[in-house]
Short mmCIF file of C-alpha atoms and ligand atoms in Angstrom, two decimals:
data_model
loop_
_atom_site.label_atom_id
_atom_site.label_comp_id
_atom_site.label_asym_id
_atom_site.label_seq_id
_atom_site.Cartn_x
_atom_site.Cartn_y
_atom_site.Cartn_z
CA UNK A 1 123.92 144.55 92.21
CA UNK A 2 123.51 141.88 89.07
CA UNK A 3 124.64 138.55 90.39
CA UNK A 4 127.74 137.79 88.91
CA UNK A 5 127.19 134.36 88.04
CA UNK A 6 129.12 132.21 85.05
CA UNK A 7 127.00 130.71 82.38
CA UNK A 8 123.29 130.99 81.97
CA UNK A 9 120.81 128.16 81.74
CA UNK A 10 121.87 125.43 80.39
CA UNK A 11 119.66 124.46 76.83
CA UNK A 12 120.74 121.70 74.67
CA UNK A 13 119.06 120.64 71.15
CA UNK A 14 117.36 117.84 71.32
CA UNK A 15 119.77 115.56 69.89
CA UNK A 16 122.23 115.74 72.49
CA UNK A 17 121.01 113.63 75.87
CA UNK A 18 121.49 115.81 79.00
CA UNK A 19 122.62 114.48 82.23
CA UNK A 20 119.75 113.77 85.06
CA UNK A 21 119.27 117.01 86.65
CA UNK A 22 120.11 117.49 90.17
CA UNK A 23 117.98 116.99 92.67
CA UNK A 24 116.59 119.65 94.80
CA UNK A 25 115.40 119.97 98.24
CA UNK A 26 112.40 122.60 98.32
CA UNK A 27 110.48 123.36 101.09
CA UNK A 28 107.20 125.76 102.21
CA UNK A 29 106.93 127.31 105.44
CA UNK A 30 103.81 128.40 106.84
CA UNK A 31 103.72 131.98 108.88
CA UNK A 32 105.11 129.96 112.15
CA UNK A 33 108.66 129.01 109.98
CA UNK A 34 107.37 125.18 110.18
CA UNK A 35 107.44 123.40 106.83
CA UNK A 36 104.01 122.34 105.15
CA UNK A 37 105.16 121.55 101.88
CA UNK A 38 108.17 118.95 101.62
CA UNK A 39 109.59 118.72 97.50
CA UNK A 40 112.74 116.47 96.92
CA UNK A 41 113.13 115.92 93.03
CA UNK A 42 115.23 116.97 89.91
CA UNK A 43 113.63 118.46 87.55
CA UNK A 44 113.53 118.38 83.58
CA UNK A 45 111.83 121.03 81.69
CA UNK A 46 111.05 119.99 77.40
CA UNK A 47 109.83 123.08 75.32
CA UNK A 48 108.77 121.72 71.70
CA UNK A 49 107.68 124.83 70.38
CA UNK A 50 109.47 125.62 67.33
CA UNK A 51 112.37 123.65 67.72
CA UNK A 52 113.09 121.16 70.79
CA UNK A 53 114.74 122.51 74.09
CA UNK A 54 115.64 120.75 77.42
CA UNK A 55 117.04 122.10 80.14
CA UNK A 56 117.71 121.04 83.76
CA UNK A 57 116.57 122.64 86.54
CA UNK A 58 119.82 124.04 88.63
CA UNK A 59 118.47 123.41 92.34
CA UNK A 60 121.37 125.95 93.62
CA UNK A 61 120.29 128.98 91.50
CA UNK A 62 116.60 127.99 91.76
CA UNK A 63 114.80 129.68 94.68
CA UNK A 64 111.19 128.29 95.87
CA UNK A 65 107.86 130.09 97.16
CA UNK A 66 103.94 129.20 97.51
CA UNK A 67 101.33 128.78 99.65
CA UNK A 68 99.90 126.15 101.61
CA UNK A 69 96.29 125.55 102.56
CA UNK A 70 93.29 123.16 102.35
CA UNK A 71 92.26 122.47 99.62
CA UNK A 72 95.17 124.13 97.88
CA UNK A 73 98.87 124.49 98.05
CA UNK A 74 101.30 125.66 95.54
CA UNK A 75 105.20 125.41 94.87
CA UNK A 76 107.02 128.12 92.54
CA UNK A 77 110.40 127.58 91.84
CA UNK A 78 111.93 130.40 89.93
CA UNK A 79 115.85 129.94 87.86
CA UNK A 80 116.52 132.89 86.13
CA UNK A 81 113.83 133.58 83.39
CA UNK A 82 112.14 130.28 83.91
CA UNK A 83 109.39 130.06 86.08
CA UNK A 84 107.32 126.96 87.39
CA UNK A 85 104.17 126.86 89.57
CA UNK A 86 102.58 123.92 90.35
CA UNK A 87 99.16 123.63 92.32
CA UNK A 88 98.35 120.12 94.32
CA UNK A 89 95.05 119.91 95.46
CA UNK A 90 93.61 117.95 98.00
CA UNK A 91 89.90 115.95 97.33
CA UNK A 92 88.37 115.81 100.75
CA UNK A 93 85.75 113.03 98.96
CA UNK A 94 89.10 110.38 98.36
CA UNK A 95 91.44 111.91 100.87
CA UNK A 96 93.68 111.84 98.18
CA UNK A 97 96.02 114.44 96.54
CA UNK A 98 97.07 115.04 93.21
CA UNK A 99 99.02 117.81 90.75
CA UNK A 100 96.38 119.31 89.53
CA UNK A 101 97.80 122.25 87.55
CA UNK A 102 101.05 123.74 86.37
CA UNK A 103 102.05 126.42 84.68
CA UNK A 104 105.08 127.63 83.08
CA UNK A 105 106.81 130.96 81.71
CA UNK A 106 110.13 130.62 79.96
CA UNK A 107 112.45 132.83 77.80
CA UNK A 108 115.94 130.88 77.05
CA UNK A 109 118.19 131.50 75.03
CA UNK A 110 117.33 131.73 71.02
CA UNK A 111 113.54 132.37 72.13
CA UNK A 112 112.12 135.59 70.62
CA UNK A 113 109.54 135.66 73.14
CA UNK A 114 108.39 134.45 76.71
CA UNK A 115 106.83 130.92 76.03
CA UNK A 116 104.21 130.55 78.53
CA UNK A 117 101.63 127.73 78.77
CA UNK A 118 99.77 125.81 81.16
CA UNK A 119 96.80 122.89 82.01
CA UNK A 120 94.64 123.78 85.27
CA UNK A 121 93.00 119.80 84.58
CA UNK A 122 95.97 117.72 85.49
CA UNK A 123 95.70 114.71 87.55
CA UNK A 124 99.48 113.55 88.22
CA UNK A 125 101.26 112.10 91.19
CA UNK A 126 97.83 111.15 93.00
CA UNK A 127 98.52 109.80 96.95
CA UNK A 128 96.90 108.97 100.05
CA UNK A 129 96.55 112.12 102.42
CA UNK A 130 98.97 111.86 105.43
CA UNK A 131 101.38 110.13 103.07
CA UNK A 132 104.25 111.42 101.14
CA UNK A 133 104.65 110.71 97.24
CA UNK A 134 107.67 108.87 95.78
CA UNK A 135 108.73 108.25 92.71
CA UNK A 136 112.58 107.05 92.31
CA UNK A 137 112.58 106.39 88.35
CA UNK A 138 111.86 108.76 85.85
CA UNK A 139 108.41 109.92 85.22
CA UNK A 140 107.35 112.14 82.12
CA UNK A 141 104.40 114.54 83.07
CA UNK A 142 102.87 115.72 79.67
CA UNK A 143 101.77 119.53 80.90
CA UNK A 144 100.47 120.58 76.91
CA UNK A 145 101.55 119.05 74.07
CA UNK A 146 104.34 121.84 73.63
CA UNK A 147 105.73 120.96 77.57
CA UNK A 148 106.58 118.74 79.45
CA UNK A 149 108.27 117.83 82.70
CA UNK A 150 110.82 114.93 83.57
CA UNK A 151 110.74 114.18 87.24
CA UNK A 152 113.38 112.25 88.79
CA UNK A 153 114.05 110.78 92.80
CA UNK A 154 110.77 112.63 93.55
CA UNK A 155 109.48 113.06 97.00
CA UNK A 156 106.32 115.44 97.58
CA UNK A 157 104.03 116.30 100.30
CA UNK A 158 101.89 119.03 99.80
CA UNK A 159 99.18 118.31 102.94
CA UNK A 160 99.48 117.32 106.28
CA UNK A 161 103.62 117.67 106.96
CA UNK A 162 104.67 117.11 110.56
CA UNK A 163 107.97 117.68 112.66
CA UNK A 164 109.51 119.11 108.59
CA UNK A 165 109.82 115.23 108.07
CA UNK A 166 108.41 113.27 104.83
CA UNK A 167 105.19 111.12 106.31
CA UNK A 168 105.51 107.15 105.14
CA UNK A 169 105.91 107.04 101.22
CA UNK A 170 103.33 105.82 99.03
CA UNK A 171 105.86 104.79 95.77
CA UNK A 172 104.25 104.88 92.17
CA UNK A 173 103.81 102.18 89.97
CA UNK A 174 107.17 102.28 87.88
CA UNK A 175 108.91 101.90 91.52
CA UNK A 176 106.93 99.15 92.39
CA UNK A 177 107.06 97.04 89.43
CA UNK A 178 110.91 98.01 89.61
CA UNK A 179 110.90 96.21 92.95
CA UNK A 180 108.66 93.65 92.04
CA UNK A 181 111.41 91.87 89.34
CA UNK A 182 113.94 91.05 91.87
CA UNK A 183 111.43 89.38 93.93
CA UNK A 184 109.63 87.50 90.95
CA UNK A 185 113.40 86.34 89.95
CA UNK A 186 114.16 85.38 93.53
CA UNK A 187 111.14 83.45 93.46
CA UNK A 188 111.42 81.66 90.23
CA UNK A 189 114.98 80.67 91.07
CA UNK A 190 114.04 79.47 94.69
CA UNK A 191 111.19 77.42 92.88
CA UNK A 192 113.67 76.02 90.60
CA UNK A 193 115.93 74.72 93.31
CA UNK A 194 112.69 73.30 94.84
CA UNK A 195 111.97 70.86 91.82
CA UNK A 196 115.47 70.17 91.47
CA UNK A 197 115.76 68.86 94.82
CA UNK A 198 112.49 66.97 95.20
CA UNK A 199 113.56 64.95 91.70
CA UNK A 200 116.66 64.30 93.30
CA UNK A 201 115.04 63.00 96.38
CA UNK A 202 112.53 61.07 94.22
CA UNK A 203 115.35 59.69 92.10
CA UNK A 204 117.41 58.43 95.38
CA UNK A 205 113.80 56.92 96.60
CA UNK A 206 113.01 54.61 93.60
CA UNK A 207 117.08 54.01 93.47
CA UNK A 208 117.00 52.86 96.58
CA UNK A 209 113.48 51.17 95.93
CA UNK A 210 115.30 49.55 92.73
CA UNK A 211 118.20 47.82 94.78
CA UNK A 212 116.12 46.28 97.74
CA UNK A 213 113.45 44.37 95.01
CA UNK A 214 117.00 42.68 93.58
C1 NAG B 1 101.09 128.90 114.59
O1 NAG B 1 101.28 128.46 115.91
C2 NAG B 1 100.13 128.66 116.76
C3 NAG B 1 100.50 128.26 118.16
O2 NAG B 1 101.33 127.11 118.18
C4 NAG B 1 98.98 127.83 116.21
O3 NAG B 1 97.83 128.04 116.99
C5 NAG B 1 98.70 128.27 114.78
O4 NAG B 1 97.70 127.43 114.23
C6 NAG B 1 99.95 128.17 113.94
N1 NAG B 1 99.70 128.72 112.62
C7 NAG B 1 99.92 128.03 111.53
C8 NAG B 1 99.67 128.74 110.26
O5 NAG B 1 100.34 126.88 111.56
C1 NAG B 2 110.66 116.21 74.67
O1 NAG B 2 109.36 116.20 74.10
C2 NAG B 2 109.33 115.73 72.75
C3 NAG B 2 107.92 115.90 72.24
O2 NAG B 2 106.96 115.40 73.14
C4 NAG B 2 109.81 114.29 72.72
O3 NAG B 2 109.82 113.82 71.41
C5 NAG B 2 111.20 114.20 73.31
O4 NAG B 2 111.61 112.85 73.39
C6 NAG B 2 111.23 114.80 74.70
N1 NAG B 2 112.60 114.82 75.19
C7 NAG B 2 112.94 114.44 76.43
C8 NAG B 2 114.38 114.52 76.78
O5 NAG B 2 112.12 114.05 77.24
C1 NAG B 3 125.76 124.93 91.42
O1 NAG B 3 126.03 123.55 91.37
C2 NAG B 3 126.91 123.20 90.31
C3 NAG B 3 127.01 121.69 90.28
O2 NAG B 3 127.12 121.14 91.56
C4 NAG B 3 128.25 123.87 90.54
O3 NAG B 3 129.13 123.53 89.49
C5 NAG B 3 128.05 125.39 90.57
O4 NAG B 3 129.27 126.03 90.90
C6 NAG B 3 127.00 125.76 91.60
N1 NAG B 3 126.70 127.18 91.45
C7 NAG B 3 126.53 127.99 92.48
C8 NAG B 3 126.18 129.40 92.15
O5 NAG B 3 126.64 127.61 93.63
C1 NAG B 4 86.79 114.06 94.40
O1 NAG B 4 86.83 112.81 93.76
C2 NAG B 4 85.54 112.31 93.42
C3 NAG B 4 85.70 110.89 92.90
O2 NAG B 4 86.72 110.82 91.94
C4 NAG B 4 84.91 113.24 92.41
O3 NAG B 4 83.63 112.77 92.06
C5 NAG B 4 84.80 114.64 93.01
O4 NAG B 4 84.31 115.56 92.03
C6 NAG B 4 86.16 115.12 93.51
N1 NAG B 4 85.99 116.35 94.24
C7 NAG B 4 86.71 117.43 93.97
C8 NAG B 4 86.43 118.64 94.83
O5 NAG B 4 87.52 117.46 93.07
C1 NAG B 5 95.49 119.30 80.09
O1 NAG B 5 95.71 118.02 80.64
C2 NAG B 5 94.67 117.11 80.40
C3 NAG B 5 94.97 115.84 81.19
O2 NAG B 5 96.29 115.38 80.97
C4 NAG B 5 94.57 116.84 78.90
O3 NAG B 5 93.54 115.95 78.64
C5 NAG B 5 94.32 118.18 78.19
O4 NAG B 5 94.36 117.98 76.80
C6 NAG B 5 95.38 119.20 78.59
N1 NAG B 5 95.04 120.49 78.04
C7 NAG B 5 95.74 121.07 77.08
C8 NAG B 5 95.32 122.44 76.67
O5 NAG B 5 96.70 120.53 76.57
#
């Protein structure tokens, strides 16, 4: 039976923001029903290929498969007539992993015919084996120039999962520099107070200083 499910995906023209998508909670299970791939993120997908199209990712109508393996796993989330795979791969050399490829098939609404495209030479979201990947703000991964993806509150392991828990998160630069301003400010105020009270000290000194020559 056809799923009787209200509106289709949801594609706005460029001009018109959309929301942050949802985020979504996909996981990979290996043969024994543990998890060996761990994805937390919402997803933005941007078509420019005759006109501009963005659409969100729906996590609740999206379903996820894949693979996992050494030095290889994959993550395919499927939402109707869009499909998404996305291939980490692990470099034994660094013990680091990476996104090295995606690929994408799409036919939304007003497209004439299946868009499909994808780039098997990506390095995005590198991290530290045994470590999960995090990336809280927004982060634009340009797939072709005709796609790309807007990740947001990302979480990814792709290697090495244990107990179907993230490992420790390795956060990307944006985050880090995010949390880096509130700690600079914090500083530069604390310094502030600093000079203010050692002149004021000084000042009492030579005050003081001042009366007992009189
Ligand atoms: C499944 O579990 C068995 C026994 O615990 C283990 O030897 C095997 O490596 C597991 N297979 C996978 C794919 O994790
Ligand atoms: C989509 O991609 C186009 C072309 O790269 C860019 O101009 C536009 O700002 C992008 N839109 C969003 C919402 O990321
Ligand atoms: C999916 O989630 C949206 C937003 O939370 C909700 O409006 C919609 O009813 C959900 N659809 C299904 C099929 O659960
Ligand atoms: C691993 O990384 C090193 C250093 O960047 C590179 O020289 C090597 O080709 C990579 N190996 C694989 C299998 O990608
Ligand atoms: C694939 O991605 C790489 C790295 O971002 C880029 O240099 C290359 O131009 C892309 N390939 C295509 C066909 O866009």
């Amino acid at each position: 039976a056809a799923p009787t499910q209200s509106p289709r995906t949801t594609v706005a023209p460029s001009p018109i923001p959309l929301p942050a998508p949802e985020r979504g909670n996909y996981t990979i299970t290996d043969g024994n029903g543990t998890a060996c791939l761990l994805a937390l993120m919402g997803l933005q997908l941007n078509i420019t290929h005759h006109s501009n199209k963005v659409m969100n990712l729906q996590p609740n109508r999206t379903t996820a498969s894949g693979s996992c393996g050494v030095p290889r796993a994959t993550l395919m989330l499927s939402e109707d007539l869009t499909n998404l795979t996305f291939t980490f791969t692990l470099n034994l050399t660094t013990q680091k992993f990476f996104l090295s490829a995606v690929k994408v098939s799409a036919f939304w609404p007003d497209m004439t015919d299946w868009f499909v495209e994808g780039n098997g030479s990506l390095n995005f979201l590198q991290c530290s084996v045994g470590r999960s990947y995090m990336c809280s703000a927004e982060q634009m991964l340009a797939v072709v120039p005709t796609f790309s993806i807007n990740t947001f509150r990302l979480q990814l392991q792709p290697f090495n999962v244990t107990a179907n828990r993230f490992a420790a998160a390795e956060e990307c630069r944006v985050d880090q520099e995010n949390m880096l301003i509130p700690i600079i400010v914090g500083a530069a105020l604390a310094g502030l107070v600093l000079i203010v009270l050692i002149a004021y000290l000084i000042g009492r000194k030579r005050t003081h200083a001042g009366y007992q020559t009189i």
